[in-house]
mmCIF file of N, CA, C and O in Angstrom:
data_model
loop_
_atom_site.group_PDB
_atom_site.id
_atom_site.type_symbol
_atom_site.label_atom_id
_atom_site.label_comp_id
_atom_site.label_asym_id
_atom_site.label_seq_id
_atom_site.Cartn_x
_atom_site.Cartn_y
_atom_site.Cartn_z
ATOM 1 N N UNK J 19 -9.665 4.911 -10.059
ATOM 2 C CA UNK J 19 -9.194 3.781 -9.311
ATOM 3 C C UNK J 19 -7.691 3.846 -9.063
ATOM 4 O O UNK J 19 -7.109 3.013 -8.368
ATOM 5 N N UNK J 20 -7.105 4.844 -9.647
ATOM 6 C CA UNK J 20 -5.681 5.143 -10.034
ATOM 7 C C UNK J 20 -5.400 5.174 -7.930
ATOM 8 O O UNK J 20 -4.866 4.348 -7.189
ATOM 9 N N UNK J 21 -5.966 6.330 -7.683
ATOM 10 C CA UNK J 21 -5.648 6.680 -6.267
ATOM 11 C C UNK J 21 -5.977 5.360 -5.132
ATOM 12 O O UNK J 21 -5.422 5.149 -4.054
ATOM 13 N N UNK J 22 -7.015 4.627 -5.762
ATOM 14 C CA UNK J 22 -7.338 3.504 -4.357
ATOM 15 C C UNK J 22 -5.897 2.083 -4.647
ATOM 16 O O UNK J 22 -5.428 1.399 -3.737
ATOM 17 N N UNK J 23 -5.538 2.003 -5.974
ATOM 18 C CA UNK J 23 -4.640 1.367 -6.067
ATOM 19 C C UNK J 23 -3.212 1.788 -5.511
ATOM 20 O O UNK J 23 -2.412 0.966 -5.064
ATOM 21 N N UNK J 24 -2.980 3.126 -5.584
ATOM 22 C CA UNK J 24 -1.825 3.555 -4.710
ATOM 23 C C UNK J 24 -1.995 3.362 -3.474
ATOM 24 O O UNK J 24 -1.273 2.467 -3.034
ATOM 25 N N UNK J 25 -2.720 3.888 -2.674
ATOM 26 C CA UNK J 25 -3.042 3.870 -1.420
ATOM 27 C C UNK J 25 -3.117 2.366 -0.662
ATOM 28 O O UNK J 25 -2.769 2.113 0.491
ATOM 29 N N UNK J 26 -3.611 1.556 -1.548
ATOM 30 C CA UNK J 26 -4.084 -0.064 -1.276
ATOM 31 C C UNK J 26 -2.328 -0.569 -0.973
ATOM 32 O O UNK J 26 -1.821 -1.143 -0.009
ATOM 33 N N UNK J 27 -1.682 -0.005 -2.389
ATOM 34 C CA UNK J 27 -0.329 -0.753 -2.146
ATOM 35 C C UNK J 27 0.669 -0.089 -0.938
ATOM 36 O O UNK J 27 1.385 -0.823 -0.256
ATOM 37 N N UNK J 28 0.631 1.440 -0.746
ATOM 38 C CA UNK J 28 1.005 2.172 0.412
ATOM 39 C C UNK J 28 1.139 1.149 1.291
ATOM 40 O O UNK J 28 2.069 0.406 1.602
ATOM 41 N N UNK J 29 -0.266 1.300 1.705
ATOM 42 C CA UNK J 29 -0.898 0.257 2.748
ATOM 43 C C UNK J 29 -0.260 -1.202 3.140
ATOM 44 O O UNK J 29 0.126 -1.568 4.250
ATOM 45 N N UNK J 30 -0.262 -1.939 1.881
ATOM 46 C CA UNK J 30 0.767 -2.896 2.014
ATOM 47 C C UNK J 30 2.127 -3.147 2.650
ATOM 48 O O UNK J 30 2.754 -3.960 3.330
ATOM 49 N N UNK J 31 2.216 -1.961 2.027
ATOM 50 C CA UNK J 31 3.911 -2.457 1.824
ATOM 51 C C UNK J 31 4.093 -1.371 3.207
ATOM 52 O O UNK J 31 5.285 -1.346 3.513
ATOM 53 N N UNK J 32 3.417 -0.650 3.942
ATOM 54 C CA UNK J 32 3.696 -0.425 5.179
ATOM 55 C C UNK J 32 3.557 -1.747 6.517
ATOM 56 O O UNK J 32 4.249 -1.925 7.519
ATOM 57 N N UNK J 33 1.983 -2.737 5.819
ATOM 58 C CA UNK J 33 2.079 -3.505 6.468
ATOM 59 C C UNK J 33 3.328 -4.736 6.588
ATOM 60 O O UNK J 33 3.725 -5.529 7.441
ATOM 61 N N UNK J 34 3.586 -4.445 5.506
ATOM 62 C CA UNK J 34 4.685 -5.560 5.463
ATOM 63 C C UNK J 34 6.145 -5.221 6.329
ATOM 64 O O UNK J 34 6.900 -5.982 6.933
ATOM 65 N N UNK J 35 6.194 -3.670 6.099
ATOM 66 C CA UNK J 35 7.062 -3.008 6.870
ATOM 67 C C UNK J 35 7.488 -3.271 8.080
ATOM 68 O O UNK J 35 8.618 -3.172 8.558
ATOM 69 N N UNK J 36 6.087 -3.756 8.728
ATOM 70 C CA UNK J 36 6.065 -3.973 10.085
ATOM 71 C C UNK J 36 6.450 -5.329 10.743
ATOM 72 O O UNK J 36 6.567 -5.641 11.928
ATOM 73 N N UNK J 37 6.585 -5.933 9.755
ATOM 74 C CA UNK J 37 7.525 -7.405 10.570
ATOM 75 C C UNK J 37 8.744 -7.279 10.393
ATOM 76 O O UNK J 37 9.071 -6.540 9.465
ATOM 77 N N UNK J 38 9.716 -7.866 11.114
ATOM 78 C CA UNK J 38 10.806 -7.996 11.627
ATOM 79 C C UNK J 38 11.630 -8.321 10.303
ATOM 80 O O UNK J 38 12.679 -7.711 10.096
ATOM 81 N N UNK J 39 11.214 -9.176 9.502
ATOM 82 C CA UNK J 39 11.891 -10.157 8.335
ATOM 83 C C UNK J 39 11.902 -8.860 7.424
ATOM 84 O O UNK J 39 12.983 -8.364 7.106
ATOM 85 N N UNK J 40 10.331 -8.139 6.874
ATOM 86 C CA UNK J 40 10.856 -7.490 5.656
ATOM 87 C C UNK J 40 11.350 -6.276 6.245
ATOM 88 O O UNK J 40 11.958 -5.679 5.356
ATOM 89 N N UNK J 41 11.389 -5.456 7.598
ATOM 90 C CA UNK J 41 11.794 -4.521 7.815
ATOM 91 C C UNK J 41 13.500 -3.871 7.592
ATOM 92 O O UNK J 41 14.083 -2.809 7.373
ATOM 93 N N UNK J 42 13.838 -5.669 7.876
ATOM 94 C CA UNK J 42 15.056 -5.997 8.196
ATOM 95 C C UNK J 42 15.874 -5.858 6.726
ATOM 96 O O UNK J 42 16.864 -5.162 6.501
ATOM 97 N N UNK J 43 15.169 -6.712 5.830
ATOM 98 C CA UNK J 43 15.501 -6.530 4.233
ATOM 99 C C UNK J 43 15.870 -5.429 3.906
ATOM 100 O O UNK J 43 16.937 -4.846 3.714
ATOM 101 N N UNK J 44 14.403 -5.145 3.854
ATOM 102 C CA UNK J 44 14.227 -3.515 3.575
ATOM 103 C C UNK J 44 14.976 -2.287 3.424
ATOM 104 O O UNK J 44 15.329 -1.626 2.447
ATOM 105 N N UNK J 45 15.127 -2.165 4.771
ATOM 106 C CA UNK J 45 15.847 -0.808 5.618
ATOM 107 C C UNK J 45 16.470 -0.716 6.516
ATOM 108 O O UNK J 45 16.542 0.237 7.291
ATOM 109 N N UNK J 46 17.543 -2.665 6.557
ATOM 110 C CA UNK J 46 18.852 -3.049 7.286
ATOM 111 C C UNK J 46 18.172 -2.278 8.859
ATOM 112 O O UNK J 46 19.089 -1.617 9.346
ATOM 113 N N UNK J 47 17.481 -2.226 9.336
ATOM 114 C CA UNK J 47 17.161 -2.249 10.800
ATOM 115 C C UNK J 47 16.703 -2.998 11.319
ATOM 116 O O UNK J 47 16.845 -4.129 10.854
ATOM 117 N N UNK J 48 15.906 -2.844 12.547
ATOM 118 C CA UNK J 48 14.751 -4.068 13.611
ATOM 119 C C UNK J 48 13.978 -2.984 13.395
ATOM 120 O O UNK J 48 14.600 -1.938 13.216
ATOM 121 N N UNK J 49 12.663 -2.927 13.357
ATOM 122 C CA UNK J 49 12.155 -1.894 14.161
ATOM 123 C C UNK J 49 11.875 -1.900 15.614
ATOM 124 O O UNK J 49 11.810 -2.894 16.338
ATOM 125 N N UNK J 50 11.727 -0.733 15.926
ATOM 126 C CA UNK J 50 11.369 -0.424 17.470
ATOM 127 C C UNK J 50 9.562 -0.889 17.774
ATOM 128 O O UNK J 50 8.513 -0.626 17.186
ATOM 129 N N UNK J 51 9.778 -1.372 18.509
ATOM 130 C CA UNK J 51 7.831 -1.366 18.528
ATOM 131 C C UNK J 51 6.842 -0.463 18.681
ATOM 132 O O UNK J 51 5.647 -0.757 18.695
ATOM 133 N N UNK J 52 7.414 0.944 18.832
ATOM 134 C CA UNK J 52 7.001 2.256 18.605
ATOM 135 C C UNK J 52 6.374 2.040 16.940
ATOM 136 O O UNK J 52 5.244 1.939 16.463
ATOM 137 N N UNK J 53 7.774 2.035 16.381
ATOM 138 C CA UNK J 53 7.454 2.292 14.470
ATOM 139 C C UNK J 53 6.907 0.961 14.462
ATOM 140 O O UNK J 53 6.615 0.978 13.266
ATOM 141 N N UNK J 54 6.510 -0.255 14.868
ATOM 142 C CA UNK J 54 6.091 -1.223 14.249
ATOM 143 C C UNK J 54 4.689 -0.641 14.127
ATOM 144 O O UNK J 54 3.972 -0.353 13.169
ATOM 145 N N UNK J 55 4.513 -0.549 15.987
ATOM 146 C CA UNK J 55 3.031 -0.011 15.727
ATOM 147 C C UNK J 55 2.377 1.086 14.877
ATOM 148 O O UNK J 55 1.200 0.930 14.551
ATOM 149 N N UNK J 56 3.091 2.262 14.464
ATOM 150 C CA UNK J 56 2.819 3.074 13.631
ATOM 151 C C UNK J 56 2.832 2.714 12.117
ATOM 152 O O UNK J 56 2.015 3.276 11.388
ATOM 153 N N UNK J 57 3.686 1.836 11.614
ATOM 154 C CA UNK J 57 3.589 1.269 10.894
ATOM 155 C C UNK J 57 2.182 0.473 9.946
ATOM 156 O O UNK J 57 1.759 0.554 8.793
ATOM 157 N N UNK J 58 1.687 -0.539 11.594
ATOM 158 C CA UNK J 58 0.956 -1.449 11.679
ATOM 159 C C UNK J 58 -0.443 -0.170 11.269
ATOM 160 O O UNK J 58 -1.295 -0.486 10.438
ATOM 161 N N UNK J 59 -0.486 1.047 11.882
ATOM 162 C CA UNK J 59 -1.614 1.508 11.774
ATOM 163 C C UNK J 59 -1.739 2.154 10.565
ATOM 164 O O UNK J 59 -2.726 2.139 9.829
ATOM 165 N N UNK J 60 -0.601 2.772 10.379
ATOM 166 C CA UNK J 60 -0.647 3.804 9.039
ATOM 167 C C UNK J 60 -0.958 2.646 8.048
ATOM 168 O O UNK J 60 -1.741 3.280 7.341
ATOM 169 N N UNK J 61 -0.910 1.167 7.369
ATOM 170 C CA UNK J 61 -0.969 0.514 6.794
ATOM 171 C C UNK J 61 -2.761 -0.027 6.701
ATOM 172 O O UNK J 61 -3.477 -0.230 5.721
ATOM 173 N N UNK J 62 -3.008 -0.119 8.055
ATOM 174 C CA UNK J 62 -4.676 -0.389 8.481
ATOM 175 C C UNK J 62 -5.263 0.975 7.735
ATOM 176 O O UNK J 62 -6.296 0.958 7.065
ATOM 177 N N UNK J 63 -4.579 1.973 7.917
ATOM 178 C CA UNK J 63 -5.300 3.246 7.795
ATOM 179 C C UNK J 63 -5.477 3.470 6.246
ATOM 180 O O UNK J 63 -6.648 3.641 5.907
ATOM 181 N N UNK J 64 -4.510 3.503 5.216
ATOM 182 C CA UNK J 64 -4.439 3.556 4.065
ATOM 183 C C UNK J 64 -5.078 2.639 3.310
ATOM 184 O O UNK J 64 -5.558 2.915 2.210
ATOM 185 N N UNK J 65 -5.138 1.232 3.965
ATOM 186 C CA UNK J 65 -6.117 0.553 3.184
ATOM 187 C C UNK J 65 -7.616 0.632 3.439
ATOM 188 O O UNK J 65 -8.390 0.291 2.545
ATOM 189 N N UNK J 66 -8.142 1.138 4.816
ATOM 190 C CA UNK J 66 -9.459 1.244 4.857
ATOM 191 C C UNK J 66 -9.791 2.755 4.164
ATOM 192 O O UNK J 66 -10.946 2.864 3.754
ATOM 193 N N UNK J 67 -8.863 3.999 3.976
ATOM 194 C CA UNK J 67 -9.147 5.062 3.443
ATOM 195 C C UNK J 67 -9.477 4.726 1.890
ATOM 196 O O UNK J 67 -10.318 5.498 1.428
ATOM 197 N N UNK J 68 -9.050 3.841 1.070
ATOM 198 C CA UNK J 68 -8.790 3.410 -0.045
ATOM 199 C C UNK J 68 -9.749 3.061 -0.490
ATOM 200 O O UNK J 68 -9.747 2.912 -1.712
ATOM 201 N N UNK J 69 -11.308 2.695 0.442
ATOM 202 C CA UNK J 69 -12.351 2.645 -0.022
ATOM 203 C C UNK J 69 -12.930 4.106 -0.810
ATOM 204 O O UNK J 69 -13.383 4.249 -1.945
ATOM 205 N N UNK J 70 -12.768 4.844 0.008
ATOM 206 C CA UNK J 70 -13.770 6.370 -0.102
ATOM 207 C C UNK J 70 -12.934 6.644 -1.824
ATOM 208 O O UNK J 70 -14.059 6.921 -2.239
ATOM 209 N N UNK J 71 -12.456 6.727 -2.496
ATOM 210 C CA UNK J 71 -12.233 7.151 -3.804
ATOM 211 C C UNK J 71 -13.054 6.018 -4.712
ATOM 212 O O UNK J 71 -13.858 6.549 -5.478
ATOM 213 N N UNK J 72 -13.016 4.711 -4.772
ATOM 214 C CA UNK J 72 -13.530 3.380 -5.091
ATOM 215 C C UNK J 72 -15.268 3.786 -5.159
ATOM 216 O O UNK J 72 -15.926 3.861 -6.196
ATOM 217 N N UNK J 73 -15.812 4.032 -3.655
ATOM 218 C CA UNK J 73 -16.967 4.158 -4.122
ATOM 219 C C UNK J 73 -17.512 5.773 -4.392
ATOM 220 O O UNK J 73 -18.601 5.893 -4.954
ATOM 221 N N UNK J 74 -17.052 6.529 -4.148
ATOM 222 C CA UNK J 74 -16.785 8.028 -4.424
ATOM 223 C C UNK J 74 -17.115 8.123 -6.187
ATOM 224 O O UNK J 74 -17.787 9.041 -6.655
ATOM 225 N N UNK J 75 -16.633 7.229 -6.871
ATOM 226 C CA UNK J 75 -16.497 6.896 -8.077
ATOM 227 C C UNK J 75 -17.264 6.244 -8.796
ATOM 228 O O UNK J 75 -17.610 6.654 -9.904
ATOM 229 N N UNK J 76 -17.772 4.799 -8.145
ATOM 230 C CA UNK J 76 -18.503 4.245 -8.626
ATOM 231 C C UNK J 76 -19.763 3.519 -7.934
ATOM 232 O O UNK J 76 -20.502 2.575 -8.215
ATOM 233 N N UNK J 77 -19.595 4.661 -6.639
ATOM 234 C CA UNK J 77 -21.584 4.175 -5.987
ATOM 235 C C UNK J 77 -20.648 3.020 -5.158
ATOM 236 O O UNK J 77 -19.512 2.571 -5.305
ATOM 237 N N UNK J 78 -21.747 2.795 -4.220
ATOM 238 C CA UNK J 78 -20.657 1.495 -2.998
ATOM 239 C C UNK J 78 -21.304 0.141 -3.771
ATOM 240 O O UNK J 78 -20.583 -0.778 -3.383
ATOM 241 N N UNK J 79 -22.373 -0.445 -4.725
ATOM 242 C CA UNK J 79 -22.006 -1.909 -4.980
ATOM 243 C C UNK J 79 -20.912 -1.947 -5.769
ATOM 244 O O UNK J 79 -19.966 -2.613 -5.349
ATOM 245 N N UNK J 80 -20.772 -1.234 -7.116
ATOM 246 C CA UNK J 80 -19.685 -1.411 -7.793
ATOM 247 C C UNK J 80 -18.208 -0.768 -6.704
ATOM 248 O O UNK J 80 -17.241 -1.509 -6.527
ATOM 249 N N UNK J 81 -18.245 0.343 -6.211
ATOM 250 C CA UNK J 81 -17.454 0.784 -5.564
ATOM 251 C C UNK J 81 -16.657 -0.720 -4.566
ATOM 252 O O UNK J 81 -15.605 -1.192 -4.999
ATOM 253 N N UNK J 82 -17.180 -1.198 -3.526
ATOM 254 C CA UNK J 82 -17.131 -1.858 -3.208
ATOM 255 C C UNK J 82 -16.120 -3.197 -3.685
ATOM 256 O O UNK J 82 -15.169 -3.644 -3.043
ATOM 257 N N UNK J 83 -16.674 -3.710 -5.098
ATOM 258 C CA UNK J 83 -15.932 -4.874 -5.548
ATOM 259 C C UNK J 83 -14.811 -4.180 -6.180
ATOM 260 O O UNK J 83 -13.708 -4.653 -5.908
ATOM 261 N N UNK J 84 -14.834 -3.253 -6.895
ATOM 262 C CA UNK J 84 -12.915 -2.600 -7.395
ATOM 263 C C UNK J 84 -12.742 -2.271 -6.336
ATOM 264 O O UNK J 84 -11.815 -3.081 -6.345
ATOM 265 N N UNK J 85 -12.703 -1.821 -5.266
ATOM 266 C CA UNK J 85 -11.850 -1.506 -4.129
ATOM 267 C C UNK J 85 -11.418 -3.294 -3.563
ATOM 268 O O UNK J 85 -10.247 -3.480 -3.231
ATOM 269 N N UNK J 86 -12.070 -4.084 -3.516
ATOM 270 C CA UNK J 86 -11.675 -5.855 -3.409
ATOM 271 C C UNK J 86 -10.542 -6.080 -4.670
ATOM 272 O O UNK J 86 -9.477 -6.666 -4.475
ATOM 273 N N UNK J 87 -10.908 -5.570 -5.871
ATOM 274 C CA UNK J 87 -9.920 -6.120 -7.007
ATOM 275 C C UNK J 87 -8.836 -5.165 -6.736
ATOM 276 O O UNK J 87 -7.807 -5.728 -6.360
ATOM 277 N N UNK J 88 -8.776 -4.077 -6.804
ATOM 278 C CA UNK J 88 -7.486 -3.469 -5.781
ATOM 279 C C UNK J 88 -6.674 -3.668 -5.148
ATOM 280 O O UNK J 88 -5.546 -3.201 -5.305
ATOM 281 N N UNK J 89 -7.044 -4.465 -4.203
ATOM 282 C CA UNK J 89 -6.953 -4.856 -2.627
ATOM 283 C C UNK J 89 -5.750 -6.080 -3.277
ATOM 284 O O UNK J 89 -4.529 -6.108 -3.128
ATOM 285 N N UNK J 90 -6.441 -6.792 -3.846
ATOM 286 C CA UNK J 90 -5.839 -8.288 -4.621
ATOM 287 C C UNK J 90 -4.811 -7.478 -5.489
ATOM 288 O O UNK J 90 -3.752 -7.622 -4.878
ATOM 289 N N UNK J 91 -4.584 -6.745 -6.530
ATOM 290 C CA UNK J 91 -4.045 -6.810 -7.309
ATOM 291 C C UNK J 91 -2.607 -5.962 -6.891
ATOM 292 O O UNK J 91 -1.482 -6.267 -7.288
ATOM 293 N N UNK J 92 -2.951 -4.807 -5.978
ATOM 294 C CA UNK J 92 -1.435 -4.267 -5.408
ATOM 295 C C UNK J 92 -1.243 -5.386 -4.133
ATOM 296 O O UNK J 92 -0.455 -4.990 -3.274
ATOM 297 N N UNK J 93 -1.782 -6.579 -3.915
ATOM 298 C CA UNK J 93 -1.121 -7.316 -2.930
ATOM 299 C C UNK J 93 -0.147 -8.218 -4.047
ATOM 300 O O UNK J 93 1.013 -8.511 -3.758
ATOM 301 N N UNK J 94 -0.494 -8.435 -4.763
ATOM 302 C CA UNK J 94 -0.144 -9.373 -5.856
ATOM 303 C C UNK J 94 1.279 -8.845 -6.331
ATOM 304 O O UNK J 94 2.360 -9.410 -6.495
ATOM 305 N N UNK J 95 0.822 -7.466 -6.495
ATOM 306 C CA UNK J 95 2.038 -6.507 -6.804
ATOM 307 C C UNK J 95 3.301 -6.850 -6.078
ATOM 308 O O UNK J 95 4.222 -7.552 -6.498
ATOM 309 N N UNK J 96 3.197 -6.227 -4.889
ATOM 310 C CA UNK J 96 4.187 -6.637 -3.691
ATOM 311 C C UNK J 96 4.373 -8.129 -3.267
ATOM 312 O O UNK J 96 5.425 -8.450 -2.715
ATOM 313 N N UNK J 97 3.593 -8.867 -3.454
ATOM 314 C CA UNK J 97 3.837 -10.368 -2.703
ATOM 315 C C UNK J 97 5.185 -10.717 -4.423
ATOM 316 O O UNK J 97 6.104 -11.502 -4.189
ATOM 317 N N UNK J 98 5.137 -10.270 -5.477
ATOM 318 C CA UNK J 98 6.118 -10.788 -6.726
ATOM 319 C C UNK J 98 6.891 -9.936 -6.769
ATOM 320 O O UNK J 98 7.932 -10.509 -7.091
ATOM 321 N N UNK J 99 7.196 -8.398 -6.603
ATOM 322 C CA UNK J 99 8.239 -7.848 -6.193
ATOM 323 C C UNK J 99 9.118 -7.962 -4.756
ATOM 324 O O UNK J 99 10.213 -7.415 -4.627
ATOM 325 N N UNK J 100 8.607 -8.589 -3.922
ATOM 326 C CA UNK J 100 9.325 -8.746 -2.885
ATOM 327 C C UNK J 100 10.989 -9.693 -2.780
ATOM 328 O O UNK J 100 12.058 -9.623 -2.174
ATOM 329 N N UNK J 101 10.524 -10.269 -3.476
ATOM 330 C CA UNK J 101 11.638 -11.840 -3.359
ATOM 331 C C UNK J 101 12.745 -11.393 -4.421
ATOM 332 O O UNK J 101 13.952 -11.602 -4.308
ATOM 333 N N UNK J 102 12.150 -10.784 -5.402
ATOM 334 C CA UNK J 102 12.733 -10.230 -6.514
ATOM 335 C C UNK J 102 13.576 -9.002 -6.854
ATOM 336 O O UNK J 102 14.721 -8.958 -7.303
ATOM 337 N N UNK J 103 12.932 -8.248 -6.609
ATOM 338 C CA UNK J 103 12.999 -6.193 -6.719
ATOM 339 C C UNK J 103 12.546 -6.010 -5.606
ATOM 340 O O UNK J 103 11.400 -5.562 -5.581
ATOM 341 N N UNK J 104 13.514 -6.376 -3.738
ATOM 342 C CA UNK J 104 12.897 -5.528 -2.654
ATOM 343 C C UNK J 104 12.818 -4.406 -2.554
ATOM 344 O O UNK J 104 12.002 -3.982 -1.736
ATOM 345 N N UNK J 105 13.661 -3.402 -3.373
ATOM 346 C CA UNK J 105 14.126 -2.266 -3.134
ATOM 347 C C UNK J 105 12.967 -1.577 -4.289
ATOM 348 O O UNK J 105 12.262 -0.650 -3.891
ATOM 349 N N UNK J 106 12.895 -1.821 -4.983
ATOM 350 C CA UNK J 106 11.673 -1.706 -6.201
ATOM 351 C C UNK J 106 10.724 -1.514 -5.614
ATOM 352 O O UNK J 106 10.017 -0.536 -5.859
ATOM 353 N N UNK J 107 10.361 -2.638 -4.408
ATOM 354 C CA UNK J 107 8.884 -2.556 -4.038
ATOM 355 C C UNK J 107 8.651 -1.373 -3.328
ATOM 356 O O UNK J 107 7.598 -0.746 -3.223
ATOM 357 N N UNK J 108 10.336 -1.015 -2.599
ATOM 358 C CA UNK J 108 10.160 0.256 -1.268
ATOM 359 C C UNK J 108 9.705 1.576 -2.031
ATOM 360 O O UNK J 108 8.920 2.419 -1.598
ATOM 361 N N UNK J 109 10.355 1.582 -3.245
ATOM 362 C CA UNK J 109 10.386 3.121 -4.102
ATOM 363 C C UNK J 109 9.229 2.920 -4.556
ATOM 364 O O UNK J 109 8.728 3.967 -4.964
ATOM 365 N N UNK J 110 8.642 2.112 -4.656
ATOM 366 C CA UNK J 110 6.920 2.365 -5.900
ATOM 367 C C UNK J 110 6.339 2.714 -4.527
ATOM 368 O O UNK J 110 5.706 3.770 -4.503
ATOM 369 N N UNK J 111 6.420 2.118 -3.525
ATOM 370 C CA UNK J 111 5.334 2.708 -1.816
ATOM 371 C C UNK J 111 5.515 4.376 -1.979
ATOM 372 O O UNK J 111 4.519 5.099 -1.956
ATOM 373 N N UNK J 112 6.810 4.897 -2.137
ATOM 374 C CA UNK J 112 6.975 5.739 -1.764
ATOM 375 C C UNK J 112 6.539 6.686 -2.750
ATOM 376 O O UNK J 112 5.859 7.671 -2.461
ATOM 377 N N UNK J 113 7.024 6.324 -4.226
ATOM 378 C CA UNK J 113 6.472 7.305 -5.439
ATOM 379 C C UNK J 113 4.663 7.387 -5.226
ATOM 380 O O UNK J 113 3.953 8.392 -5.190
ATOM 381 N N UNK J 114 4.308 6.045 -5.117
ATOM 382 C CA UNK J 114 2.623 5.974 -4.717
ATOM 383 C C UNK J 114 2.100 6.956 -3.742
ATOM 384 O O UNK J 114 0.971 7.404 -3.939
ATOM 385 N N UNK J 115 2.837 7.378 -2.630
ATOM 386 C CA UNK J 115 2.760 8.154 -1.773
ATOM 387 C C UNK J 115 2.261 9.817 -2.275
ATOM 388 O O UNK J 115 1.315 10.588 -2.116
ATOM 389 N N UNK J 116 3.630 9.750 -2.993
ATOM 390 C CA UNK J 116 4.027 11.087 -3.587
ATOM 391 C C UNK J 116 2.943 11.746 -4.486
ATOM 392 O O UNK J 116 2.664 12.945 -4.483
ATOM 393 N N UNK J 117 2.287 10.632 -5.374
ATOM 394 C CA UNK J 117 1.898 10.689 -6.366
ATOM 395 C C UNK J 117 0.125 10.538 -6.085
ATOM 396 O O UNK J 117 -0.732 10.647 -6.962
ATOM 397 N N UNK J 118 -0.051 10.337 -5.016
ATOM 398 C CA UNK J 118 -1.310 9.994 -4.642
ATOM 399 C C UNK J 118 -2.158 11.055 -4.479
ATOM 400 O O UNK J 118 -3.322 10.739 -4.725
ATOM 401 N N UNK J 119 -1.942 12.703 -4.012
ATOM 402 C CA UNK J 119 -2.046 13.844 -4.428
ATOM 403 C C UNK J 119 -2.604 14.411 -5.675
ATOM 404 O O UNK J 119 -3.641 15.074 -5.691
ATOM 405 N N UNK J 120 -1.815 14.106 -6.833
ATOM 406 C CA UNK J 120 -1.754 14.494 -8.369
ATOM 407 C C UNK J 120 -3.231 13.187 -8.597
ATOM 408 O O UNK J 120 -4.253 13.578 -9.159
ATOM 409 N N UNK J 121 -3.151 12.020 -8.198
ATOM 410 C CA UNK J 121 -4.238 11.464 -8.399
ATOM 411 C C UNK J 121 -5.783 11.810 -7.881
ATOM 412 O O UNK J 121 -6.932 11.501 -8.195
ATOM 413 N N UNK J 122 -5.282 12.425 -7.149
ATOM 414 C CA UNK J 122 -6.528 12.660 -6.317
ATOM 415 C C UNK J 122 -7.550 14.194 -7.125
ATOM 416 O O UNK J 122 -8.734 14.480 -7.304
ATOM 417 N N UNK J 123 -5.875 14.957 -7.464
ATOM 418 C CA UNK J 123 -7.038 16.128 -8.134
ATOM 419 C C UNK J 123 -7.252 15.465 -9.749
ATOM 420 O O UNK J 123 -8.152 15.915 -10.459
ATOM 421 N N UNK J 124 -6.541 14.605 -10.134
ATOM 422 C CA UNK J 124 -6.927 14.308 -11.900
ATOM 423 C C UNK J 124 -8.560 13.680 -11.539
ATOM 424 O O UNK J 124 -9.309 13.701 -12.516
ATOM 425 N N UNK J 125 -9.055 13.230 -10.468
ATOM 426 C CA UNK J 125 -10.074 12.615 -10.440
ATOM 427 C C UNK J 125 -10.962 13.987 -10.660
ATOM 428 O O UNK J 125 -11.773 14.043 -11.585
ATOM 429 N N UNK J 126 -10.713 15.342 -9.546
ATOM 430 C CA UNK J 126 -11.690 16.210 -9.916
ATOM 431 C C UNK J 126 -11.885 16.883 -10.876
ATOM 432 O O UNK J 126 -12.887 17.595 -10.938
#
């Protein structure tokens, strides 16, 4: 579940990327509506990929509901690091990124 929780929060915190307010925080820019939209997708994309390890793992009924407790718990993540540790939240997206690889083969 290690990998659907990275990916879930990726996902996030790209979506969040994509508005004007946290972009702005963030990474002192606007974005262009080029990167919003890429943004907007790579974020759609990482969280619907985030299923296939979830039930890969544990069959799609159980698969299914930890990929939901996932979903909740790296939103949870980022919605309490945001206000707090913005810059915190940017580096865990990115280590999650990094690190999502090494998770992927400890599973095999």
């Amino acid at each position: 579940m290690l990998i659907a929780m990275l990916m879930c929060y990726a996902g996030f915190t790209a979506l969040c990327l994509a508005t004007d307010r946290h972009h702005g925080e963030l990474l002192r820019s606007k974005p262009s509506p080029a990167r919003r939209l890429g943004l907007r997708v790579a974020g759609g994309l990482l969280l619907t990929l985030a299923i296939g390890p979830a039930v890969w793992l544990s069959g799609w009924a159980q698969g299914l509901v930890e990929w939901c407790a996932v979903l909740m718990l790296s939103a949870l993540l980022l919605v309490l690091l945001l206000p707090y540790r913005p810059r915190l939240a940017l580096i865990l997206a990115g280590v999650g990124l990094l690190a999502s690889p090494v998770a992927a083969f400890a599973i095999l």
